[in-house]
Amino acid sequence: MACKSINRFDLTQMEADKKFLGRAVGLASESMTKGGGPFGAVIVKDNILLSEAYNTVFLSNDPTAHAEVAAIRKAAAALGTFNLSGCTLYTSCEPCPMCLGAIYWAGIKKVVYAGNRIDAEAAGFSDNLIYEELSRKPSERTIEFVKLENAGNNEVFKRWIEMENKNPY
């Protein structure tokens, strides 16, 4: 059986992945020294670091202040676009459901991470309930969801569809 060789390009990408992932893990450690959560993230395009962030949920009392979301916001601002399709996200841990949604919305095509959700759960950060809730119909979730009919949303969507100079999503 022949062994698959690793060419220089693969090795170079592997080295870059280790470097940028190391920075994300370093940011997670830095966050903890400042009273934040143990999560860090960086976003890179063409091996150029565009943004970096760490978790500030505890510091800002903002439940959405995850490292990945903050890094996405900074990268989008740096590039002047919400489309980060040419970027790679490096994160100290597998993204939670909220961050995963933000990654998809941003168009990021590659995520390199260190720890996974099992590691996070062992440290006291469990997303299991959210993953379970996402698969349920709104009427079956533990949070009450109420859909009001005729609340005006159809008119807004109709106007959006008819808009000529809209930004495509």
GROMACS .gro file of N, CA and C in nm:
model
  507
    1MET      N    1   0.084  -0.118   0.000
    1MET     CA    2   0.000   0.000   0.000
    1MET      C    3   0.089   0.124   0.000
    2ALA      N    4   0.061   0.215  -0.090
    2ALA     CA    5   0.141   0.336  -0.101
    2ALA      C    6   0.101   0.437   0.005
    3CYS      N    7   0.199   0.508   0.057
    3CYS     CA    8   0.172   0.614   0.155
    3CYS      C    9   0.141   0.743   0.081
    4LYS      N   10   0.048   0.819   0.132
    4LYS     CA   11   0.017   0.948   0.072
    4LYS      C   12   0.123   1.048   0.121
    5SER      N   13   0.190   1.112   0.029
    5SER     CA   14   0.292   1.209   0.068
    5SER      C   15   0.226   1.344   0.094
    6ILE      N   16   0.289   1.420   0.178
    6ILE     CA   17   0.242   1.556   0.207
    6ILE      C   18   0.333   1.650   0.131
    7ASN      N   19   0.275   1.722   0.035
    7ASN     CA   20   0.359   1.814  -0.041
    7ASN      C   21   0.380   1.943   0.038
    8ARG      N   22   0.465   2.029  -0.012
    8ARG     CA   23   0.502   2.152   0.060
    8ARG      C   24   0.380   2.242   0.084
    9PHE      N   25   0.286   2.248  -0.012
    9PHE     CA   26   0.167   2.332   0.005
    9PHE      C   27   0.087   2.285   0.126
   10ASP      N   28   0.065   2.154   0.137
   10ASP     CA   29  -0.010   2.100   0.250
   10ASP      C   30   0.060   2.132   0.382
   11LEU      N   31   0.191   2.114   0.383
   11LEU     CA   32   0.268   2.139   0.504
   11LEU      C   33   0.259   2.287   0.542
   12THR      N   34   0.269   2.373   0.442
   12THR     CA   35   0.260   2.516   0.468
   12THR      C   36   0.122   2.551   0.524
   13GLN      N   37   0.016   2.494   0.467
   13GLN     CA   38  -0.118   2.520   0.519
   13GLN      C   39  -0.133   2.464   0.660
   14MET      N   40  -0.076   2.347   0.684
   14MET     CA   41  -0.083   2.288   0.816
   14MET      C   42  -0.011   2.376   0.918
   15GLU      N   43   0.104   2.430   0.879
   15GLU     CA   44   0.177   2.520   0.968
   15GLU      C   45   0.097   2.647   0.995
   16ALA      N   46   0.034   2.700   0.893
   16ALA     CA   47  -0.049   2.820   0.909
   16ALA      C   48  -0.168   2.790   1.001
   17ASP      N   49  -0.232   2.676   0.980
   17ASP     CA   50  -0.344   2.638   1.065
   17ASP      C   51  -0.301   2.628   1.211
   18LYS      N   52  -0.186   2.567   1.235
   18LYS     CA   53  -0.136   2.555   1.374
   18LYS      C   54  -0.105   2.692   1.433
   19LYS      N   55  -0.045   2.779   1.354
   19LYS     CA   56  -0.011   2.913   1.401
   19LYS      C   57  -0.136   2.992   1.440
   20PHE      N   58  -0.234   2.998   1.349
   20PHE     CA   59  -0.353   3.076   1.376
   20PHE      C   60  -0.441   3.014   1.485
   21LEU      N   61  -0.447   2.881   1.488
   21LEU     CA   62  -0.522   2.815   1.595
   21LEU      C   63  -0.453   2.841   1.730
   22GLY      N   64  -0.321   2.840   1.730
   22GLY     CA   65  -0.247   2.873   1.851
   22GLY      C   66  -0.280   3.012   1.902
   23ARG      N   67  -0.298   3.106   1.811
   23ARG     CA   68  -0.335   3.243   1.850
   23ARG      C   69  -0.475   3.244   1.912
   24ALA      N   70  -0.568   3.168   1.853
   24ALA     CA   71  -0.704   3.161   1.909
   24ALA      C   72  -0.701   3.103   2.050
   25VAL      N   73  -0.624   2.998   2.070
   25VAL     CA   74  -0.612   2.938   2.204
   25VAL      C   75  -0.547   3.036   2.300
   26GLY      N   76  -0.448   3.110   2.253
   26GLY     CA   77  -0.385   3.212   2.336
   26GLY      C   78  -0.483   3.320   2.378
   27LEU      N   79  -0.572   3.359   2.287
   27LEU     CA   80  -0.674   3.458   2.320
   27LEU      C   81  -0.771   3.404   2.424
   28ALA      N   82  -0.802   3.275   2.417
   28ALA     CA   83  -0.889   3.213   2.519
   28ALA      C   84  -0.824   3.224   2.657
   29SER      N   85  -0.696   3.200   2.662
   29SER     CA   86  -0.624   3.211   2.789
   29SER      C   87  -0.621   3.356   2.837
   30GLU      N   88  -0.596   3.448   2.745
   30GLU     CA   89  -0.595   3.591   2.779
   30GLU      C   90  -0.731   3.634   2.833
   31SER      N   91  -0.838   3.585   2.772
   31SER     CA   92  -0.972   3.619   2.816
   31SER      C   93  -0.993   3.582   2.962
   32MET      N   94  -0.947   3.464   2.999
   32MET     CA   95  -0.965   3.419   3.138
   32MET      C   96  -0.890   3.508   3.236
   33THR      N   97  -0.772   3.557   3.199
   33THR     CA   98  -0.696   3.643   3.290
   33THR      C   99  -0.767   3.777   3.313
   34LYS      N  100  -0.858   3.812   3.221
   34LYS     CA  101  -0.931   3.939   3.232
   34LYS      C  102  -1.073   3.920   3.286
   35GLY      N  103  -1.106   3.796   3.320
   35GLY     CA  104  -1.238   3.767   3.374
   35GLY      C  105  -1.339   3.719   3.272
   36GLY      N  106  -1.293   3.692   3.150
   36GLY     CA  107  -1.381   3.643   3.044
   36GLY      C  108  -1.385   3.492   3.040
   37GLY      N  109  -1.463   3.439   2.947
   37GLY     CA  110  -1.474   3.295   2.929
   37GLY      C  111  -1.356   3.240   2.850
   38PRO      N  112  -1.334   3.109   2.855
   38PRO     CA  113  -1.216   3.047   2.795
   38PRO      C  114  -1.230   3.019   2.645
   39PHE      N  115  -1.259   3.123   2.568
   39PHE     CA  116  -1.279   3.106   2.424
   39PHE      C  117  -1.213   3.220   2.348
   40GLY      N  118  -1.146   3.185   2.238
   40GLY     CA  119  -1.082   3.285   2.153
   40GLY      C  120  -1.099   3.247   2.007
   41ALA      N  121  -1.093   3.348   1.919
   41ALA     CA  122  -1.112   3.322   1.776
   41ALA      C  123  -1.036   3.425   1.693
   42VAL      N  124  -0.989   3.381   1.578
   42VAL     CA  125  -0.929   3.471   1.480
   42VAL      C  126  -0.986   3.439   1.343
   43ILE      N  127  -0.989   3.539   1.257
   43ILE     CA  128  -1.033   3.519   1.119
   43ILE      C  129  -0.920   3.563   1.027
   44VAL      N  130  -0.895   3.476   0.929
   44VAL     CA  131  -0.781   3.492   0.839
   44VAL      C  132  -0.829   3.484   0.694
   45LYS      N  133  -0.769   3.565   0.609
   45LYS     CA  134  -0.794   3.555   0.465
   45LYS      C  135  -0.659   3.561   0.395
   46ASP      N  136  -0.633   3.463   0.311
   46ASP     CA  137  -0.506   3.456   0.238
   46ASP      C  138  -0.387   3.463   0.334
   47ASN      N  139  -0.398   3.392   0.446
   47ASN     CA  140  -0.295   3.387   0.550
   47ASN      C  141  -0.264   3.522   0.612
   48ILE      N  142  -0.359   3.615   0.604
   48ILE     CA  143  -0.346   3.745   0.670
   48ILE      C  144  -0.453   3.752   0.778
   49LEU      N  145  -0.411   3.781   0.900
   49LEU     CA  146  -0.502   3.790   1.012
   49LEU      C  147  -0.586   3.917   0.999
   50LEU      N  148  -0.717   3.900   0.988
   50LEU     CA  149  -0.808   4.014   0.974
   50LEU      C  150  -0.863   4.061   1.108
   51SER      N  151  -0.892   3.965   1.195
   51SER     CA  152  -0.953   4.002   1.323
   51SER      C  153  -0.923   3.897   1.427
   52GLU      N  154  -0.933   3.938   1.548
   52GLU     CA  155  -0.920   3.846   1.661
   52GLU      C  156  -1.007   3.896   1.774
   53ALA      N  157  -1.053   3.802   1.854
   53ALA     CA  158  -1.142   3.838   1.965
   53ALA      C  159  -1.143   3.725   2.068
   54TYR      N  160  -1.183   3.761   2.187
   54TYR     CA  161  -1.207   3.658   2.288
   54TYR      C  162  -1.343   3.681   2.349
   55ASN      N  163  -1.388   3.582   2.422
   55ASN     CA  164  -1.520   3.583   2.482
   55ASN      C  165  -1.528   3.691   2.590
   56THR      N  166  -1.631   3.776   2.581
   56THR     CA  167  -1.651   3.881   2.682
   56THR      C  168  -1.790   3.875   2.743
   57VAL      N  169  -1.851   3.758   2.741
   57VAL     CA  170  -1.986   3.741   2.796
   57VAL      C  171  -1.991   3.789   2.941
   58PHE      N  172  -1.899   3.741   3.024
   58PHE     CA  173  -1.898   3.778   3.166
   58PHE      C  174  -1.859   3.924   3.184
   59LEU      N  175  -1.769   3.972   3.103
   59LEU     CA  176  -1.718   4.109   3.118
   59LEU      C  177  -1.820   4.214   3.077
   60SER      N  178  -1.902   4.182   2.977
   60SER     CA  179  -1.997   4.280   2.924
   60SER      C  180  -2.142   4.250   2.959
   61ASN      N  181  -2.164   4.136   3.026
   61ASN     CA  182  -2.301   4.090   3.054
   61ASN      C  183  -2.383   4.082   2.926
   62ASP      N  184  -2.318   4.039   2.820
   62ASP     CA  185  -2.382   4.024   2.689
   62ASP      C  186  -2.373   3.876   2.649
   63PRO      N  187  -2.485   3.805   2.650
   63PRO     CA  188  -2.480   3.662   2.618
   63PRO      C  189  -2.440   3.632   2.474
   64THR      N  190  -2.438   3.734   2.387
   64THR     CA  191  -2.397   3.711   2.249
   64THR      C  192  -2.250   3.747   2.225
   65ALA      N  193  -2.178   3.786   2.327
   65ALA     CA  194  -2.040   3.833   2.312
   65ALA      C  195  -1.941   3.716   2.307
   66HIS      N  196  -1.971   3.620   2.220
   66HIS     CA  197  -1.882   3.506   2.201
   66HIS      C  198  -1.765   3.548   2.111
   67ALA      N  199  -1.654   3.480   2.126
   67ALA     CA  200  -1.533   3.514   2.050
   67ALA      C  201  -1.557   3.509   1.900
   68GLU      N  202  -1.626   3.404   1.854
   68GLU     CA  203  -1.648   3.388   1.711
   68GLU      C  204  -1.733   3.502   1.654
   69VAL      N  205  -1.839   3.539   1.724
   69VAL     CA  206  -1.927   3.647   1.678
   69VAL      C  207  -1.850   3.779   1.674
   70ALA      N  208  -1.772   3.806   1.778
   70ALA     CA  209  -1.694   3.930   1.781
   70ALA      C  210  -1.591   3.932   1.669
   71ALA      N  211  -1.526   3.820   1.644
   71ALA     CA  212  -1.427   3.813   1.535
   71ALA      C  213  -1.494   3.832   1.400
   72ILE      N  214  -1.612   3.775   1.381
   72ILE     CA  215  -1.686   3.792   1.256
   72ILE      C  216  -1.721   3.939   1.235
   73ARG      N  217  -1.769   4.004   1.339
   73ARG     CA  218  -1.805   4.147   1.328
   73ARG      C  219  -1.683   4.230   1.289
   74LYS      N  220  -1.570   4.203   1.353
   74LYS     CA  221  -1.447   4.280   1.323
   74LYS      C  222  -1.397   4.253   1.182
   75ALA      N  223  -1.401   4.128   1.137
   75ALA     CA  224  -1.354   4.093   1.003
   75ALA      C  225  -1.444   4.158   0.898
   76ALA      N  226  -1.575   4.154   0.920
   76ALA     CA  227  -1.669   4.215   0.825
   76ALA      C  228  -1.643   4.365   0.816
   77ALA      N  229  -1.617   4.429   0.929
   77ALA     CA  230  -1.588   4.572   0.928
   77ALA      C  231  -1.456   4.600   0.856
   78ALA      N  232  -1.356   4.516   0.880
   78ALA     CA  233  -1.226   4.535   0.815
   78ALA      C  234  -1.235   4.521   0.664
   79LEU      N  235  -1.317   4.428   0.618
   79LEU     CA  236  -1.331   4.405   0.474
   79LEU      C  237  -1.440   4.490   0.410
   80GLY      N  238  -1.526   4.550   0.492
   80GLY     CA  239  -1.635   4.631   0.439
   80GLY      C  240  -1.743   4.549   0.371
   81THR      N  241  -1.764   4.426   0.419
   81THR     CA  242  -1.866   4.339   0.362
   81THR      C  243  -1.911   4.237   0.465
   82PHE      N  244  -2.035   4.191   0.452
   82PHE     CA  245  -2.084   4.085   0.540
   82PHE      C  246  -2.048   3.948   0.486
   83ASN      N  247  -1.995   3.942   0.364
   83ASN     CA  248  -1.962   3.814   0.301
   83ASN      C  249  -1.815   3.780   0.327
   84LEU      N  250  -1.794   3.683   0.414
   84LEU     CA  251  -1.657   3.640   0.450
   84LEU      C  252  -1.622   3.507   0.387
   85SER      N  253  -1.672   3.483   0.266
   85SER     CA  254  -1.658   3.351   0.202
   85SER      C  255  -1.514   3.310   0.176
   86GLY      N  256  -1.421   3.401   0.164
   86GLY     CA  257  -1.281   3.364   0.142
   86GLY      C  258  -1.201   3.351   0.270
   87CYS      N  259  -1.269   3.353   0.383
   87CYS     CA  260  -1.200   3.355   0.513
   87CYS      C  261  -1.205   3.220   0.583
   88THR      N  262  -1.109   3.202   0.673
   88THR     CA  263  -1.106   3.086   0.762
   88THR      C  264  -1.119   3.137   0.905
   89LEU      N  265  -1.202   3.070   0.982
   89LEU     CA  266  -1.218   3.100   1.124
   89LEU      C  267  -1.139   2.998   1.204
   90TYR      N  268  -1.054   3.045   1.291
   90TYR     CA  269  -0.980   2.960   1.384
   90TYR      C  270  -1.035   2.988   1.523
   91THR      N  271  -1.076   2.884   1.592
   91THR     CA  272  -1.139   2.903   1.722
   91THR      C  273  -1.092   2.798   1.821
   92SER      N  274  -1.082   2.841   1.945
   92SER     CA  275  -1.030   2.752   2.049
   92SER      C  276  -1.123   2.636   2.079
   93CYS      N  277  -1.248   2.645   2.038
   93CYS     CA  278  -1.344   2.538   2.065
   93CYS      C  279  -1.446   2.530   1.952
   94GLU      N  280  -1.498   2.413   1.930
   94GLU     CA  281  -1.606   2.395   1.831
   94GLU      C  282  -1.715   2.498   1.859
   95PRO      N  283  -1.758   2.571   1.759
   95PRO     CA  284  -1.856   2.677   1.781
   95PRO      C  285  -1.989   2.626   1.834
   96CYS      N  286  -2.048   2.707   1.921
   96CYS     CA  287  -2.181   2.678   1.974
   96CYS      C  288  -2.285   2.700   1.864
   97PRO      N  289  -2.410   2.665   1.887
   97PRO     CA  290  -2.513   2.684   1.784
   97PRO      C  291  -2.529   2.829   1.738
   98MET      N  292  -2.519   2.925   1.829
   98MET     CA  293  -2.532   3.065   1.788
   98MET      C  294  -2.417   3.104   1.696
   99CYS      N  295  -2.296   3.068   1.734
   99CYS     CA  296  -2.180   3.102   1.653
   99CYS      C  297  -2.182   3.026   1.521
  100LEU      N  298  -2.226   2.902   1.524
  100LEU     CA  299  -2.237   2.824   1.401
  100LEU      C  300  -2.331   2.893   1.302
  101GLY      N  301  -2.444   2.944   1.353
  101GLY     CA  302  -2.535   3.018   1.267
  101GLY      C  303  -2.468   3.142   1.209
  102ALA      N  304  -2.393   3.215   1.290
  102ALA     CA  305  -2.324   3.335   1.242
  102ALA      C  306  -2.220   3.299   1.136
  103ILE      N  307  -2.153   3.186   1.154
  103ILE     CA  308  -2.053   3.140   1.057
  103ILE      C  309  -2.119   3.114   0.922
  104TYR      N  310  -2.233   3.045   0.924
  104TYR     CA  311  -2.305   3.020   0.799
  104TYR      C  312  -2.354   3.150   0.736
  105TRP      N  313  -2.410   3.240   0.816
  105TRP     CA  314  -2.459   3.367   0.762
  105TRP      C  315  -2.346   3.449   0.702
  106ALA      N  316  -2.225   3.440   0.760
  106ALA     CA  317  -2.111   3.516   0.710
  106ALA      C  318  -2.051   3.453   0.584
  107GLY      N  319  -2.084   3.328   0.555
  107GLY     CA  320  -2.032   3.262   0.436
  107GLY      C  321  -1.894   3.202   0.453
  108ILE      N  322  -1.849   3.191   0.576
  108ILE     CA  323  -1.718   3.130   0.603
  108ILE      C  324  -1.723   2.984   0.561
  109LYS      N  325  -1.623   2.939   0.488
  109LYS     CA  326  -1.624   2.803   0.433
  109LYS      C  327  -1.534   2.706   0.508
  110LYS      N  328  -1.450   2.756   0.599
  110LYS     CA  329  -1.359   2.667   0.672
  110LYS      C  330  -1.347   2.714   0.817
  111VAL      N  331  -1.359   2.619   0.909
  111VAL     CA  332  -1.340   2.645   1.051
  111VAL      C  333  -1.238   2.544   1.103
  112VAL      N  334  -1.137   2.594   1.171
  112VAL     CA  335  -1.036   2.510   1.234
  112VAL      C  336  -1.050   2.532   1.384
  113TYR      N  337  -1.069   2.424   1.460
  113TYR     CA  338  -1.093   2.440   1.603
  113TYR      C  339  -1.009   2.340   1.684
  114ALA      N  340  -0.993   2.373   1.812
  114ALA     CA  341  -0.912   2.289   1.902
  114ALA      C  342  -1.002   2.196   1.981
  115GLY      N  343  -1.070   2.246   2.083
  115GLY     CA  344  -1.159   2.163   2.164
  115GLY      C  345  -1.292   2.142   2.093
  116ASN      N  346  -1.368   2.044   2.144
  116ASN     CA  347  -1.501   2.021   2.085
  116ASN      C  348  -1.608   2.044   2.191
  117ARG      N  349  -1.733   2.023   2.153
  117ARG     CA  350  -1.845   2.051   2.245
  117ARG      C  351  -1.843   1.961   2.367
  118ILE      N  352  -1.785   1.843   2.356
  118ILE     CA  353  -1.773   1.753   2.471
  118ILE      C  354  -1.673   1.811   2.571
  119ASP      N  355  -1.562   1.865   2.520
  119ASP     CA  356  -1.464   1.931   2.607
  119ASP      C  357  -1.528   2.051   2.677
  120ALA      N  358  -1.605   2.129   2.601
  120ALA     CA  359  -1.672   2.247   2.657
  120ALA      C  360  -1.771   2.206   2.765
  121GLU      N  361  -1.845   2.100   2.740
  121GLU     CA  362  -1.942   2.053   2.839
  121GLU      C  363  -1.872   2.008   2.967
  122ALA      N  364  -1.760   1.942   2.954
  122ALA     CA  365  -1.685   1.898   3.072
  122ALA      C  366  -1.636   2.017   3.154
  123ALA      N  367  -1.618   2.133   3.089
  123ALA     CA  368  -1.575   2.254   3.157
  123ALA      C  369  -1.693   2.338   3.206
  124GLY      N  370  -1.816   2.290   3.184
  124GLY     CA  371  -1.934   2.361   3.233
  124GLY      C  372  -2.008   2.442   3.129
  125PHE      N  373  -1.973   2.425   3.002
  125PHE     CA  374  -2.038   2.499   2.894
  125PHE      C  375  -2.111   2.401   2.803
  126SER      N  376  -2.235   2.371   2.835
  126SER     CA  377  -2.311   2.273   2.758
  126SER      C  378  -2.411   2.341   2.667
  127ASP      N  379  -2.411   2.301   2.542
  127ASP     CA  380  -2.505   2.352   2.443
  127ASP      C  381  -2.607   2.247   2.404
  128ASN      N  382  -2.611   2.137   2.476
  128ASN     CA  383  -2.698   2.025   2.438
  128ASN      C  384  -2.845   2.066   2.427
  129LEU      N  385  -2.894   2.145   2.522
  129LEU     CA  386  -3.033   2.188   2.518
  129LEU      C  387  -3.063   2.264   2.388
  130ILE      N  388  -2.971   2.351   2.349
  130ILE     CA  389  -2.994   2.431   2.228
  130ILE      C  390  -2.996   2.341   2.105
  131TYR      N  391  -2.901   2.247   2.096
  131TYR     CA  392  -2.902   2.154   1.982
  131TYR      C  393  -3.033   2.077   1.977
  132GLU      N  394  -3.083   2.033   2.092
  132GLU     CA  395  -3.210   1.960   2.097
  132GLU      C  396  -3.326   2.049   2.056
  133GLU      N  397  -3.327   2.172   2.105
  133GLU     CA  398  -3.436   2.265   2.075
  133GLU      C  399  -3.443   2.299   1.927
  134LEU      N  400  -3.327   2.310   1.862
  134LEU     CA  401  -3.325   2.344   1.719
  134LEU      C  402  -3.397   2.242   1.632
  135SER      N  403  -3.399   2.118   1.677
  135SER     CA  404  -3.464   2.013   1.597
  135SER      C  405  -3.615   2.005   1.623
  136ARG      N  406  -3.664   2.080   1.721
  136ARG     CA  407  -3.806   2.076   1.754
  136ARG      C  408  -3.884   2.184   1.679
  137LYS      N  409  -4.013   2.159   1.661
  137LYS     CA  410  -4.103   2.262   1.609
  137LYS      C  411  -4.115   2.370   1.715
  138PRO      N  412  -4.136   2.495   1.675
  138PRO     CA  413  -4.149   2.602   1.775
  138PRO      C  414  -4.251   2.570   1.885
  139SER      N  415  -4.361   2.505   1.851
  139SER     CA  416  -4.464   2.474   1.950
  139SER      C  417  -4.420   2.367   2.050
  140GLU      N  418  -4.310   2.298   2.022
  140GLU     CA  419  -4.262   2.191   2.110
  140GLU      C  420  -4.140   2.230   2.192
  141ARG      N  421  -4.095   2.354   2.182
  141ARG     CA  422  -3.974   2.400   2.253
  141ARG      C  423  -4.005   2.433   2.398
  142THR      N  424  -3.902   2.436   2.480
  142THR     CA  425  -3.919   2.467   2.622
  142THR      C  426  -3.948   2.615   2.646
  143ILE      N  427  -3.910   2.700   2.550
  143ILE     CA  428  -3.945   2.841   2.554
  143ILE      C  429  -4.074   2.857   2.473
  144GLU      N  430  -4.169   2.932   2.524
  144GLU     CA  431  -4.295   2.950   2.453
  144GLU      C  432  -4.275   3.038   2.330
  145PHE      N  433  -4.313   2.988   2.214
  145PHE     CA  434  -4.309   3.063   2.089
  145PHE      C  435  -4.453   3.085   2.045
  146VAL      N  436  -4.489   3.211   2.018
  146VAL     CA  437  -4.624   3.245   1.976
  146VAL      C  438  -4.616   3.317   1.842
  147LYS      N  439  -4.677   3.261   1.740
  147LYS     CA  440  -4.681   3.324   1.608
  147LYS      C  441  -4.816   3.394   1.593
  148LEU      N  442  -4.810   3.525   1.578
  148LEU     CA  443  -4.932   3.602   1.555
  148LEU      C  444  -4.953   3.618   1.406
  149GLU      N  445  -5.069   3.580   1.360
  149GLU     CA  446  -5.103   3.593   1.218
  149GLU      C  447  -5.137   3.738   1.187
  150ASN      N  448  -5.119   3.776   1.063
  150ASN     CA  449  -5.154   3.910   1.014
  150ASN      C  450  -5.086   4.021   1.096
  151ALA      N  451  -4.960   4.001   1.128
  151ALA     CA  452  -4.887   4.101   1.208
  151ALA      C  453  -4.806   4.195   1.121
  152GLY      N  454  -4.820   4.188   0.989
  152GLY     CA  455  -4.753   4.281   0.901
  152GLY      C  456  -4.629   4.229   0.832
  153ASN      N  457  -4.584   4.110   0.869
  153ASN     CA  458  -4.460   4.061   0.810
  153ASN      C  459  -4.474   4.029   0.661
  154ASN      N  460  -4.592   3.987   0.619
  154ASN     CA  461  -4.611   3.955   0.477
  154ASN      C  462  -4.592   4.078   0.389
  155GLU      N  463  -4.640   4.192   0.436
  155GLU     CA  464  -4.624   4.317   0.361
  155GLU      C  465  -4.475   4.355   0.352
  156VAL      N  466  -4.401   4.339   0.459
  156VAL     CA  467  -4.258   4.371   0.458
  156VAL      C  468  -4.185   4.280   0.360
  157PHE      N  469  -4.212   4.150   0.364
  157PHE     CA  470  -4.148   4.057   0.270
  157PHE      C  471  -4.188   4.086   0.126
  158LYS      N  472  -4.313   4.123   0.106
  158LYS     CA  473  -4.359   4.156  -0.029
  158LYS      C  474  -4.283   4.277  -0.081
  159ARG      N  475  -4.268   4.379   0.002
  159ARG     CA  476  -4.192   4.498  -0.038
  159ARG      C  477  -4.047   4.461  -0.069
  160TRP      N  478  -3.988   4.373   0.011
  160TRP     CA  479  -3.849   4.330  -0.012
  160TRP      C  480  -3.837   4.261  -0.148
  161ILE      N  481  -3.928   4.171  -0.177
  161ILE     CA  482  -3.925   4.097  -0.304
  161ILE      C  483  -3.935   4.193  -0.421
  162GLU      N  484  -4.015   4.296  -0.408
  162GLU     CA  485  -4.038   4.392  -0.516
  162GLU      C  486  -3.929   4.498  -0.527
  163MET      N  487  -3.845   4.512  -0.426
  163MET     CA  488  -3.739   4.613  -0.426
  163MET      C  489  -3.642   4.588  -0.540
  164GLU      N  490  -3.609   4.692  -0.616
  164GLU     CA  491  -3.520   4.676  -0.729
  164GLU      C  492  -3.373   4.683  -0.691
  165ASN      N  493  -3.334   4.772  -0.605
  165ASN     CA  494  -3.193   4.794  -0.572
  165ASN      C  495  -3.154   4.736  -0.436
  166LYS      N  496  -3.195   4.614  -0.408
  166LYS     CA  497  -3.164   4.554  -0.279
  166LYS      C  498  -3.031   4.478  -0.287
  167ASN      N  499  -2.967   4.465  -0.175
  167ASN     CA  500  -2.845   4.383  -0.165
  167ASN      C  501  -2.886   4.237  -0.159
  168PRO      N  502  -2.834   4.156  -0.248
  168PRO     CA  503  -2.866   4.012  -0.240
  168PRO      C  504  -2.800   3.949  -0.119
  169TYR      N  505  -2.869   3.860  -0.055
  169TYR     CA  506  -2.816   3.792   0.064
  169TYR      C  507  -2.739   3.671   0.023
   0.00000   0.00000   0.00000
